[in-house]
XYZ file of C-alpha atoms in Angstrom:
737
model
C 6.561 6.603 38.132
C 3.440 8.818 38.133
C 3.160 12.006 36.566
C 2.302 14.209 39.979
C 1.702 17.083 38.219
C -1.904 15.766 36.254
C -4.379 13.105 37.863
C -4.838 9.676 36.435
C -7.621 10.457 34.604
C -6.124 13.851 32.383
C -3.119 11.401 32.026
C -5.843 9.253 30.179
C -7.453 11.485 28.271
C -4.213 13.056 27.338
C -3.121 9.486 26.117
C -6.332 10.121 23.416
C -7.797 7.348 25.996
C -11.677 7.831 26.442
C -12.965 8.173 29.970
C -15.165 4.957 29.183
C -12.010 3.148 28.270
C -10.200 4.185 31.550
C -13.002 2.693 33.723
C -12.067 -0.426 31.490
C -8.344 -0.461 31.795
C -9.323 0.063 35.936
C -11.395 -3.048 35.591
C -9.367 -4.982 33.801
C -6.521 -4.200 36.126
C -8.541 -4.479 39.606
C -6.909 -1.184 40.525
C -5.839 2.003 38.910
C -3.341 2.177 36.388
C 0.123 3.570 36.561
C 1.852 5.781 33.948
C 3.436 3.087 32.096
C 0.742 1.379 31.781
C -1.429 4.202 30.837
C 0.975 4.611 27.770
C 0.394 0.934 26.842
C -2.983 0.637 26.653
C -3.070 4.162 24.666
C -0.739 2.274 22.390
C -2.101 -0.527 21.825
C -5.715 0.519 21.995
C -5.131 3.227 19.408
C -6.613 3.197 16.031
C -3.280 2.582 14.503
C -2.779 -0.369 16.543
C -6.277 -1.940 17.446
C -8.348 -1.187 14.402
C -11.232 -0.619 16.815
C -13.138 1.557 14.298
C -12.652 -1.155 11.195
C -12.248 -4.275 12.885
C -16.357 -4.858 12.932
C -16.115 -4.585 8.866
C -13.486 -6.546 7.993
C -14.554 -9.318 9.162
C -15.659 -11.598 6.237
C -12.827 -10.544 4.187
C -12.024 -13.864 2.182
C -8.971 -15.237 3.174
C -8.450 -18.233 2.285
C -7.373 -20.353 -0.670
C -5.503 -23.357 -1.733
C -2.497 -21.316 -2.377
C -2.915 -18.960 0.637
C -0.071 -20.060 2.988
C -0.459 -17.273 5.889
C -3.589 -14.804 5.993
C -4.120 -11.623 8.087
C -2.870 -11.392 11.337
C 0.638 -12.072 11.228
C 3.340 -9.377 10.150
C 2.599 -10.379 6.526
C 1.054 -12.595 4.109
C 2.187 -15.369 2.277
C 1.246 -17.230 -0.861
C 2.497 -20.527 -2.350
C 3.885 -19.865 -5.591
C 4.831 -23.336 -6.106
C 8.191 -25.135 -6.366
C 8.627 -24.976 -2.974
C 8.429 -21.089 -2.873
C 6.475 -18.691 -1.347
C 5.738 -14.866 -1.938
C 5.288 -12.794 1.116
C 4.110 -9.319 0.908
C 2.092 -6.896 2.312
C 1.233 -2.848 2.080
C 1.034 -0.449 4.686
C 0.380 3.417 4.946
C 2.984 6.163 6.765
C 0.560 9.146 5.677
C 0.808 10.922 8.994
C 4.542 10.679 9.581
C 4.971 11.310 5.763
C 3.100 14.808 6.059
C 4.775 16.131 9.186
C 8.403 15.018 7.688
C 8.042 13.805 4.519
C 11.571 12.543 4.244
C 11.559 10.275 7.109
C 8.357 9.792 7.339
C 8.516 7.870 3.537
C 12.016 6.220 4.700
C 10.551 4.802 8.025
C 7.488 3.852 5.988
C 9.383 1.872 3.708
C 12.048 0.481 5.930
C 8.752 -0.772 7.844
C 7.157 -2.548 5.510
C 10.558 -4.295 4.789
C 11.031 -5.438 8.162
C 7.267 -6.830 8.008
C 8.503 -9.109 5.413
C 11.790 -10.254 6.204
C 10.699 -10.953 9.769
C 8.663 -13.844 8.056
C 11.462 -15.345 6.889
C 11.672 -13.827 2.928
C 14.182 -11.956 1.244
C 12.565 -8.483 -0.118
C 12.830 -8.731 -3.492
C 10.652 -5.617 -4.682
C 8.977 -2.950 -3.416
C 6.162 -0.567 -4.731
C 4.617 2.543 -3.484
C 1.158 4.183 -3.978
C 1.687 8.199 -3.789
C -1.030 10.691 -3.507
C -1.055 14.741 -2.926
C -3.070 17.571 -4.269
C -2.266 19.478 -7.146
C 0.965 20.437 -7.687
C 0.586 22.682 -10.848
C 0.477 26.897 -10.457
C 1.702 28.639 -7.821
C -0.769 28.466 -5.107
C 0.246 27.675 -1.410
C -1.245 24.203 -1.632
C 0.885 23.884 -4.915
C 3.983 24.677 -3.593
C 3.585 23.128 -0.321
C 3.164 19.945 -2.260
C 5.488 19.886 -4.498
C 7.568 20.403 -1.555
C 6.187 17.045 -0.059
C 6.499 14.950 -3.188
C 10.057 15.644 -3.565
C 10.280 14.904 -0.091
C 8.475 11.587 -0.222
C 10.300 10.247 -3.101
C 13.624 11.413 -1.719
C 12.624 9.320 1.849
C 11.654 6.314 -0.587
C 14.781 5.984 -2.762
C 17.044 6.816 0.206
C 15.891 3.959 2.034
C 15.096 1.603 -0.396
C 18.224 1.937 -2.424
C 20.147 1.418 0.196
C 18.025 -1.617 1.020
C 19.310 -2.629 -1.708
C 15.852 -3.740 -2.943
C 14.474 -2.455 -6.441
C 11.584 -0.216 -6.467
C 9.720 -1.733 -9.607
C 6.194 -0.073 -9.733
C 3.689 2.123 -8.122
C 1.153 5.004 -8.480
C 1.135 8.780 -8.093
C -1.981 10.391 -8.093
C -3.061 14.025 -7.497
C -6.605 15.345 -5.898
C -7.433 18.284 -4.249
C -8.612 16.310 -1.296
C -5.446 15.494 -0.196
C -4.469 19.196 0.240
C -4.142 18.536 4.138
C -2.987 14.753 3.816
C -0.950 13.316 1.545
C -1.206 9.404 1.417
C 1.758 7.580 1.265
C 1.285 3.648 0.934
C 4.319 1.205 1.077
C 4.325 -2.047 -0.558
C 7.010 -5.084 -0.205
C 7.359 -8.802 -1.641
C 9.813 -11.066 -0.573
C 10.771 -14.968 -1.297
C 11.120 -17.742 1.266
C 10.746 -21.280 0.947
C 7.142 -22.341 1.765
C 8.632 -24.599 4.616
C 10.669 -22.094 6.080
C 7.850 -19.362 7.744
C 8.806 -17.791 10.716
C 5.608 -16.211 12.726
C 5.390 -13.585 15.606
C 4.852 -15.516 18.415
C 6.622 -16.277 22.059
C 5.631 -19.529 23.713
C 7.900 -22.458 25.811
C 8.014 -21.402 29.369
C 11.262 -19.946 30.608
C 12.344 -19.448 26.830
C 14.478 -16.598 26.521
C 12.997 -13.231 24.969
C 15.612 -10.991 23.002
C 16.212 -7.622 22.024
C 18.101 -6.999 18.471
C 18.819 -4.496 16.450
C 19.505 -0.722 16.791
C 19.565 1.169 20.170
C 16.399 2.855 21.200
C 15.808 6.688 21.836
C 13.239 8.800 22.225
C 12.194 9.463 18.324
C 8.792 8.037 17.387
C 6.990 8.706 20.898
C 3.657 8.674 20.998
C 3.911 7.598 16.738
C 1.042 5.097 16.854
C -1.011 7.352 18.919
C -0.289 10.769 16.443
C -1.209 8.352 13.367
C -4.766 8.050 15.080
C -6.150 11.353 15.506
C -6.877 14.229 12.513
C -4.545 17.374 12.211
C -5.049 20.893 12.744
C -2.585 23.886 11.651
C 0.190 22.443 14.454
C 0.310 19.732 13.119
C 4.130 20.666 12.927
C 4.346 20.238 16.516
C 4.264 16.634 16.042
C 7.627 16.247 14.188
C 9.280 14.267 17.419
C 6.215 11.830 16.857
C 7.785 10.957 13.315
C 10.890 8.185 13.775
C 14.297 8.558 12.167
C 15.512 5.514 9.934
C 18.924 4.082 9.219
C 18.695 2.058 6.235
C 22.320 0.808 6.619
C 21.637 -0.694 10.032
C 18.473 -2.001 8.389
C 20.038 -3.952 5.944
C 22.606 -5.317 8.241
C 19.684 -5.992 10.582
C 18.511 -8.021 7.060
C 21.290 -10.243 6.700
C 21.321 -11.140 10.427
C 17.632 -12.263 10.339
C 18.006 -14.343 7.365
C 21.581 -15.505 8.943
C 19.275 -16.273 12.326
C 16.640 -18.028 10.359
C 18.405 -20.852 9.296
C 20.679 -21.731 12.169
C 17.211 -23.095 14.027
C 17.507 -21.054 17.230
C 13.791 -19.461 17.708
C 10.427 -19.559 18.027
C 9.107 -16.413 16.683
C 10.265 -12.930 15.979
C 8.344 -9.562 15.558
C 9.139 -6.406 14.087
C 9.266 -3.450 16.569
C 7.030 -1.065 14.230
C 4.187 1.359 15.970
C 4.011 1.142 19.396
C 7.780 -0.225 19.520
C 8.454 -2.562 22.002
C 4.763 -2.503 23.823
C 3.060 -3.858 20.362
C 5.429 -6.374 19.465
C 5.580 -8.239 23.249
C 2.328 -8.065 23.549
C 1.258 -9.065 20.503
C 3.982 -12.240 20.482
C 2.541 -13.511 23.795
C -1.245 -12.876 22.856
C -0.672 -14.791 19.957
C 0.614 -17.803 22.110
C -1.462 -17.157 25.251
C 1.534 -16.442 27.188
C 3.250 -14.127 29.147
C 6.380 -12.291 29.284
C 8.582 -11.072 31.790
C 10.400 -8.185 30.725
C 13.977 -6.319 32.198
C 13.527 -3.095 30.597
C 16.891 -1.327 32.013
C 18.508 -4.313 29.584
C 17.176 -2.829 26.626
C 20.340 -1.196 25.139
C 19.506 2.748 25.251
C 21.149 5.521 23.017
C 19.754 8.221 25.371
C 20.615 9.188 28.576
C 17.872 8.825 31.444
C 15.259 7.172 29.841
C 12.427 5.651 31.950
C 10.114 2.527 31.271
C 8.061 4.503 29.411
C 10.075 5.802 26.876
C 11.433 2.308 26.332
C 8.062 0.835 25.684
C 6.670 3.652 23.743
C 9.800 4.444 21.686
C 9.513 4.017 18.094
C 13.097 4.210 17.261
C 13.637 2.121 14.128
C 15.749 -0.903 12.974
C 14.639 -3.303 15.939
C 13.290 -6.607 16.484
C 12.181 -8.991 19.512
C 12.906 -12.275 19.134
C 11.662 -15.577 21.366
C 15.038 -17.912 21.204
C 14.904 -21.515 22.334
C 16.418 -21.784 26.007
C 20.020 -22.780 25.835
C 20.348 -20.971 22.333
C 20.900 -17.547 23.483
C 24.706 -17.515 22.971
C 24.249 -18.847 19.291
C 22.287 -15.608 18.600
C 24.275 -12.906 20.246
C 27.117 -14.570 18.208
C 25.197 -13.812 14.784
C 24.011 -10.320 15.815
C 27.596 -8.944 17.619
C 29.131 -10.611 13.902
C 26.627 -8.123 12.422
C 27.774 -4.877 14.612
C 24.181 -5.157 15.739
C 23.168 -4.867 19.497
C 21.517 -7.700 21.443
C 20.471 -8.088 24.623
C 18.486 -11.290 26.387
C 15.653 -8.851 28.376
C 13.665 -11.623 29.653
C 11.391 -14.616 29.436
C 8.398 -16.368 28.493
C 6.250 -16.884 31.397
C 2.650 -19.297 31.731
C 1.215 -16.012 33.907
C -0.545 -14.769 31.327
C 0.769 -11.355 32.202
C 3.336 -8.563 31.167
C 5.161 -7.891 33.600
C 7.973 -5.180 33.533
C 10.728 -4.689 35.646
C 13.117 -1.329 36.431
C 16.515 -2.122 37.704
C 14.821 -5.025 39.890
C 11.357 -3.255 40.679
C 8.041 -4.146 39.245
C 7.368 -1.209 37.113
C 4.267 -2.476 35.597
C 1.985 -5.725 35.079
C -0.736 -5.952 33.086
C -2.774 -9.275 31.494
C -1.498 -9.784 27.927
C -4.746 -10.908 26.019
C -7.083 -7.934 27.260
C -4.726 -5.233 25.436
C -3.425 -7.146 22.503
C -6.561 -9.209 22.015
C -9.227 -7.475 24.008
C -9.088 -3.870 22.613
C -12.617 -2.202 22.276
C -14.190 -2.585 19.040
C -16.407 0.096 18.522
C -19.616 0.465 16.324
C -19.603 3.477 15.158
C -22.940 5.137 13.685
C -23.028 5.323 9.888
C -25.060 7.424 7.220
C -25.086 8.211 3.904
C -22.916 11.048 3.003
C -25.082 14.370 2.077
C -22.609 14.586 -1.204
C -23.931 11.850 -2.963
C -27.691 12.977 -2.958
C -27.797 13.941 -6.933
C -24.137 12.916 -7.654
C -25.382 11.341 -10.342
C -27.406 14.268 -12.116
C -24.744 15.524 -14.435
C -25.286 16.030 -18.110
C -21.771 16.331 -20.540
C -23.482 19.070 -22.877
C -20.174 21.560 -23.585
C -19.196 21.367 -27.235
C -15.883 20.057 -26.976
C -13.604 18.601 -29.739
C -11.714 15.385 -29.023
C -8.661 17.101 -29.921
C -8.683 19.703 -27.726
C -9.340 17.564 -25.100
C -6.945 15.026 -26.070
C -4.410 17.668 -25.855
C -6.032 18.793 -22.491
C -6.022 15.082 -20.707
C -2.749 13.616 -21.789
C -0.748 16.551 -20.231
C -2.503 15.823 -16.895
C -0.098 15.325 -14.075
C -2.334 11.774 -13.555
C -1.488 10.936 -16.922
C 2.014 11.752 -17.929
C 5.185 10.002 -17.545
C 6.556 9.909 -13.853
C 9.909 9.237 -14.201
C 11.459 12.438 -12.281
C 9.996 10.057 -9.901
C 11.122 6.294 -10.603
C 14.427 7.502 -11.854
C 15.431 8.227 -7.946
C 14.291 4.706 -7.154
C 16.459 1.504 -8.281
C 14.595 -0.514 -10.192
C 17.324 -2.763 -11.157
C 19.582 -3.879 -8.502
C 19.403 -7.915 -7.531
C 19.310 -7.918 -11.593
C 15.917 -9.807 -11.584
C 13.482 -6.832 -12.787
C 11.383 -7.755 -16.264
C 9.270 -5.594 -16.051
C 9.534 -1.942 -14.161
C 8.977 1.690 -13.440
C 7.458 3.216 -16.762
C 6.452 0.007 -18.523
C 2.386 0.844 -18.162
C 0.657 -1.486 -16.696
C 1.726 -4.232 -13.693
C 5.528 -4.715 -13.122
C 7.345 -7.971 -13.229
C 10.325 -9.334 -11.365
C 12.182 -12.876 -11.916
C 12.882 -15.868 -9.537
C 15.563 -16.962 -10.663
C 15.241 -19.955 -9.031
C 12.014 -21.381 -10.426
C 12.319 -19.422 -13.824
C 9.060 -18.408 -13.196
C 8.154 -14.293 -12.509
C 6.291 -12.690 -10.074
C 3.896 -9.729 -11.281
C 2.244 -6.971 -8.994
C 0.121 -3.734 -9.194
C -0.864 -1.088 -6.730
C -4.307 0.804 -7.960
C -7.070 2.975 -6.798
C -9.440 5.607 -8.290
C -10.395 7.531 -6.046
C -12.821 9.579 -7.549
C -14.471 6.282 -8.586
C -14.434 5.772 -4.587
C -15.979 9.151 -4.258
C -19.134 8.836 -6.027
C -19.528 5.330 -5.238
C -17.523 3.689 -2.248
C -18.552 0.206 -2.905
C -18.231 -0.380 -6.314
C -15.011 2.450 -6.423
C -13.301 -0.264 -3.833
C -14.679 -3.378 -6.129
C -13.328 -1.311 -9.116
C -9.883 -1.239 -7.730
C -9.497 -4.913 -7.044
C -10.542 -5.252 -10.432
C -8.027 -2.960 -11.719
C -5.149 -4.212 -9.528
C -5.571 -7.554 -11.435
C -6.516 -6.552 -14.844
C -2.788 -5.063 -14.699
C -1.114 -8.034 -13.486
C -3.333 -9.928 -16.200
C -1.888 -7.805 -18.742
C 1.553 -9.093 -18.112
C 0.480 -12.591 -18.380
C -0.040 -13.749 -14.983
C -2.779 -14.902 -13.125
C -3.530 -12.692 -10.219
C -3.439 -14.665 -6.691
C -3.806 -12.555 -3.853
C -4.170 -8.996 -2.709
C -2.739 -6.771 0.359
C -5.013 -3.568 1.256
C -4.351 -0.663 2.508
C -7.601 1.185 3.428
C -7.416 4.935 3.501
C -10.018 7.106 4.710
C -10.778 10.474 7.143
C -12.204 10.633 10.724
C -14.323 7.494 11.928
C -16.269 9.975 14.379
C -17.876 11.229 11.162
C -20.734 8.641 10.381
C -20.562 9.510 6.529
C -16.991 8.776 6.806
C -17.842 5.410 8.452
C -20.501 4.552 5.832
C -17.540 4.781 2.970
C -15.406 2.810 4.972
C -18.427 0.021 5.286
C -19.098 0.219 1.608
C -15.577 -0.099 0.509
C -15.393 -2.906 2.663
C -18.150 -4.450 0.771
C -17.173 -3.545 -2.377
C -13.448 -5.623 -1.598
C -15.263 -8.309 -0.333
C -17.178 -9.111 -3.143
C -14.637 -8.187 -6.198
C -12.223 -10.903 -4.283
C -14.620 -13.724 -3.814
C -15.815 -13.136 -6.881
C -12.208 -13.145 -8.850
C -10.876 -15.747 -6.383
C -8.587 -13.484 -5.435
C -8.208 -13.541 -1.339
C -7.228 -10.650 1.027
C -4.062 -12.191 3.026
C -3.751 -8.996 4.932
C -3.199 -5.027 5.075
C -3.850 -2.233 6.715
C -6.582 0.652 7.882
C -5.670 4.101 8.071
C -7.891 6.103 9.295
C -8.303 9.866 10.912
C -7.060 11.043 7.383
C -8.407 14.570 7.887
C -7.246 18.470 8.800
C -9.317 20.975 9.625
C -12.541 18.889 9.524
C -11.753 17.928 5.605
C -11.461 14.369 5.248
C -9.576 12.510 1.876
C -11.718 10.913 -0.488
C -12.319 6.928 0.557
C -8.850 5.462 -0.824
C -8.474 1.788 -0.722
C -5.182 1.088 -1.956
C -4.849 -2.259 -3.830
C -1.856 -4.311 -4.369
C -2.406 -7.580 -6.438
C 0.404 -9.964 -6.907
C 0.120 -12.720 -9.625
C 2.174 -15.537 -11.002
C 3.632 -16.175 -14.274
C 4.696 -19.538 -15.152
C 7.193 -18.408 -17.522
C 9.840 -15.619 -17.141
C 10.088 -15.485 -20.677
C 6.644 -15.187 -21.284
C 6.271 -11.842 -19.507
C 3.709 -9.449 -21.737
C 4.999 -5.623 -22.640
C 2.341 -3.071 -22.048
C 3.099 -0.971 -24.953
C 3.385 -1.052 -28.723
C 6.171 -3.505 -30.169
C 6.557 -3.745 -33.643
C 5.030 -1.480 -37.072
C 2.664 -3.747 -39.081
C 1.141 -5.671 -35.778
C -2.543 -5.492 -35.488
C -4.369 -3.875 -32.305
C -7.747 -4.710 -31.137
C -10.039 -3.463 -28.705
C -11.322 -6.430 -25.979
C -14.239 -5.422 -24.035
C -17.504 -3.304 -23.988
C -17.287 0.668 -24.555
C -20.055 2.539 -23.283
C -20.608 6.340 -22.604
C -19.482 5.592 -18.909
C -17.957 9.105 -17.627
C -18.670 8.563 -13.930
C -15.857 10.431 -11.783
C -13.744 10.121 -15.015
C -10.782 12.549 -16.048
C -12.521 13.465 -19.061
C -15.400 15.091 -16.629
C -13.307 16.337 -13.880
C -10.540 18.376 -16.626
C -13.818 19.404 -19.010
C -16.400 19.942 -16.568
C -14.457 20.508 -13.316
C -16.293 17.660 -11.660
C -15.609 14.427 -9.631
C -19.673 13.014 -10.502
C -21.949 10.750 -12.364
C -22.993 7.493 -12.159
C -20.221 4.432 -11.661
C -19.059 2.571 -14.794
C -20.827 -0.528 -14.516
C -18.959 -3.632 -12.423
C -19.526 -6.958 -14.287
C -16.836 -9.461 -12.580
C -17.636 -12.281 -15.086
C -16.627 -9.862 -17.827
C -13.681 -8.873 -15.755
C -12.476 -12.453 -15.368
C -13.541 -13.013 -19.418
C -10.947 -10.685 -20.029
C -7.711 -11.924 -17.658
C -8.609 -15.405 -19.126
C -8.552 -13.967 -22.985
C -5.133 -12.187 -22.275
C -3.321 -14.582 -20.142
C -4.091 -17.476 -22.632
C -3.701 -15.749 -25.639
C -0.149 -14.971 -23.883
C 0.621 -18.181 -23.263
C -0.318 -19.638 -26.589
C 2.445 -16.811 -28.102
C -0.404 -14.725 -30.127
C 0.199 -11.637 -28.189
C 3.271 -9.022 -28.215
C 1.473 -6.281 -26.158
C -1.547 -5.583 -23.609
C -2.555 -2.940 -21.926
C -5.547 -2.520 -19.720
C -8.047 0.951 -20.688
C -8.768 2.984 -17.329
C -7.663 6.484 -16.577
C -8.872 8.512 -20.126
C -10.382 5.888 -21.776
C -9.134 4.227 -25.599
C -7.933 7.562 -26.385
C -5.363 8.094 -23.653
C -4.539 4.365 -23.141
C -3.601 3.861 -26.751
C -1.559 7.303 -26.959
C 0.476 6.079 -24.233
C 0.969 2.486 -25.669
C 2.614 4.729 -28.831
C 4.957 6.809 -26.598
C 6.344 4.243 -24.669
C 6.796 1.877 -27.764
C 8.151 5.172 -29.781
C 5.932 3.741 -32.609
C 3.015 5.332 -34.527
C -0.347 4.378 -34.206
C -3.421 4.192 -36.219
C -6.632 3.524 -34.705
C -10.374 3.847 -36.413
C -12.839 2.363 -34.039
C -16.827 3.309 -34.272
C -18.447 4.278 -31.024
C -22.108 5.630 -30.086
C -20.739 8.837 -29.102
C -17.592 10.307 -30.710
C -16.639 11.151 -27.253
C -16.844 7.975 -26.140
C -13.429 7.384 -27.052
C -12.435 9.108 -23.609
C -15.445 6.782 -21.909
C -13.636 4.901 -18.651
C -15.982 1.806 -19.163
C -14.199 -1.350 -16.894
C -12.820 -4.598 -18.364
C -11.148 -3.393 -21.156
C -7.572 -3.837 -22.587
C -5.986 -3.077 -25.847
C -3.898 -6.036 -27.165
C -1.146 -6.090 -29.984
C -0.375 -9.271 -32.263
C 1.194 -9.975 -35.857
C -1.271 -10.248 -38.459
C -0.624 -14.251 -38.880
C -2.105 -14.181 -35.136
C -5.424 -12.673 -35.799
C -7.532 -15.600 -36.936
C -6.270 -17.922 -34.059
C -6.614 -14.536 -31.437
C -10.201 -13.991 -32.150
C -10.920 -17.639 -31.595
C -9.217 -17.478 -27.742
C -11.114 -14.364 -27.451
C -14.758 -16.099 -28.982
C -14.082 -19.113 -25.829
C -14.006 -16.696 -23.212
C -17.103 -15.161 -24.669
C -15.753 -11.247 -24.411
C -16.493 -8.935 -27.208
C -13.297 -8.272 -29.485
C -13.341 -5.379 -32.511
C -10.181 -4.527 -34.991
C -9.466 -1.384 -34.666
C -6.492 -0.136 -36.011
C -2.552 -1.064 -36.108
C 0.900 -0.009 -34.979
C 3.152 2.368 -37.755
C 4.243 5.557 -39.171
C 5.265 8.629 -36.677
C 1.667 9.899 -36.036
C -0.557 9.118 -33.330
C -4.105 8.853 -35.262
C -7.167 7.676 -32.964
C -10.090 8.578 -34.805
C -10.264 12.365 -35.129
C -7.434 12.930 -33.317
C -4.083 13.741 -34.403
C -0.803 14.434 -32.771
C 2.993 13.757 -34.162
C 4.484 11.188 -32.057
C 7.517 13.259 -31.135
C 5.283 15.925 -29.853
C 3.497 13.784 -27.547
C 6.733 12.023 -26.128
C 7.467 15.379 -25.643
C 4.958 16.000 -23.710
C 4.546 13.073 -21.913
C 8.123 12.265 -20.678
C 9.237 16.252 -19.806
C 5.679 17.721 -18.745
C 5.969 16.247 -14.975
C 9.932 17.035 -14.660
C 8.861 20.811 -15.708
C 6.023 21.060 -13.049
C 7.894 19.640 -10.201
C 10.963 21.694 -10.415
C 9.313 24.705 -11.156
C 10.296 26.374 -7.722
C 13.425 24.922 -7.333
């Protein structure tokens, strides 16, 4: 199995292993590794699989609470949602593959996260995604490229999710020039399971059979984990073969087969074959249990002729699982998967040696101790340095004479603000018939739990501009925003999963950003009582030395005790009264106003106050329980003016707002911990008492009605604003079709 044309050291370097790591491998094995073993170590010790640069900073995340059933370390996190049920959820990146091949990269990202969830024993009930690109406006080569990427990514997400019969009910699409060389695709799935029927990825019990199920193994995706752990250059196109190819119809069969398997009490553990394929699944399963494993690679179902042990171990072919079955139950497992017309084979067994022993037609072709590979990957303490760009970033004055009307017109037509129905209309949001609040409805999305009469609400958020000017506070603000969006539906935020997207970790400034962002998440989750139950780190989002802004995407999940009380985020009835909750200050750091009017991402980060944030959540949740509110929307991008206008156009009703502010342009301020709420006139007094009880500022600012949007000195016909809001995105994305 040796590559004779290169010496072992050269082979190791070609696999992105360092000389130090190569020496470490020789020490672990007590000999030189062979080609297969080098492949195994390179995959498991890649950034993507081992978290070697990030692990230091991930420790200390708050991960426990009375409602947390399973925290980080498994395929997905699990929380108790009452009545004997659990929500299983995770978010993961597929950034690099989606840049190289947008359709398959995004599609397999959705497929992978779905498998992570149903591997735990849960039926997937909803998807979300967070996708980020450079500007798609204009005729520059970058704009044309990103229109192409966006169309491909959206088609891939829709193509896979729709075929699986899982609704895509929310997400975000944002634009920033830092994503010119690396678009980001983060996929989220949530599933439902009985709380006492959660399955884990473990292999234990001497002699228990190891079984392969799902699709046959081909050569697609070879080296995918290593590719995802490197920065891009101009030749990224050459990496196309490392992108996996998905088949959602096979995955649908795999989902149903696995759910049937779980009911039959035939297995010990099960693991998705994701990044690094059979290598990661086998080592992780054995590693969690401290056991060993024998695998006969010639017994793995093959899709191509002439495949080698190396190919079988490193392939990232999709729609595959590794199972540790109970001894004597092999035929029961085989019967289920054959019924669903899927490949199934006994390929090995659990041992107590602590080693992974691989055989090829009866001959041993590799033997590696499990623990050093799976649990003892290098933990790097990379140097950190405060980025030079932060020096003086706060020194900016907003001194232009700009009318609020002109600013509003500019901001309201921005790609970040306008409706993305062109995107979400390609996703089936209503399949399974449980969607209560879907895409385009503003703020959090909600899905009914038929079995209990409750609802789950969720939101995926990150303001990357805030993270750029202050990574710690920006990351905290992302947790706050995702929780706020969930609270606006009336649900109690319970836990997060994250997807931490950053540039090249060999750059000390990037590592400083990462460390600071982790601190922000830790503080926010601790103060808001929303533990981290899983997540993903994606580094090396850099092309030709230019990295992305820090992008710690946060997905929050919350529980609404009554599915009939999910709160809308757009105006509902003429004559209703509008209030602003929270304090508005002149806070324009990294705001959309500053970006559009001044062409800068700079300034001071808005105040982060967890007490005020919790007060806001609790006020809205309690007022909703009492039936006082008709709608609620958080105030974020573009401030009161843009948030209120969105409520109006989505609800198709005019609004009239008058609010006294320190400066007239504060109507666009992006102060945190604020919301606009709508209620009937007769409920105002009771509502004010609720707000007082939580010690939150409240101001009556206007009412619903008419055919205009009137906000202080801003006026817009409702129909004209609606035309811009609902049509602008389509005009831009389809301009070169």
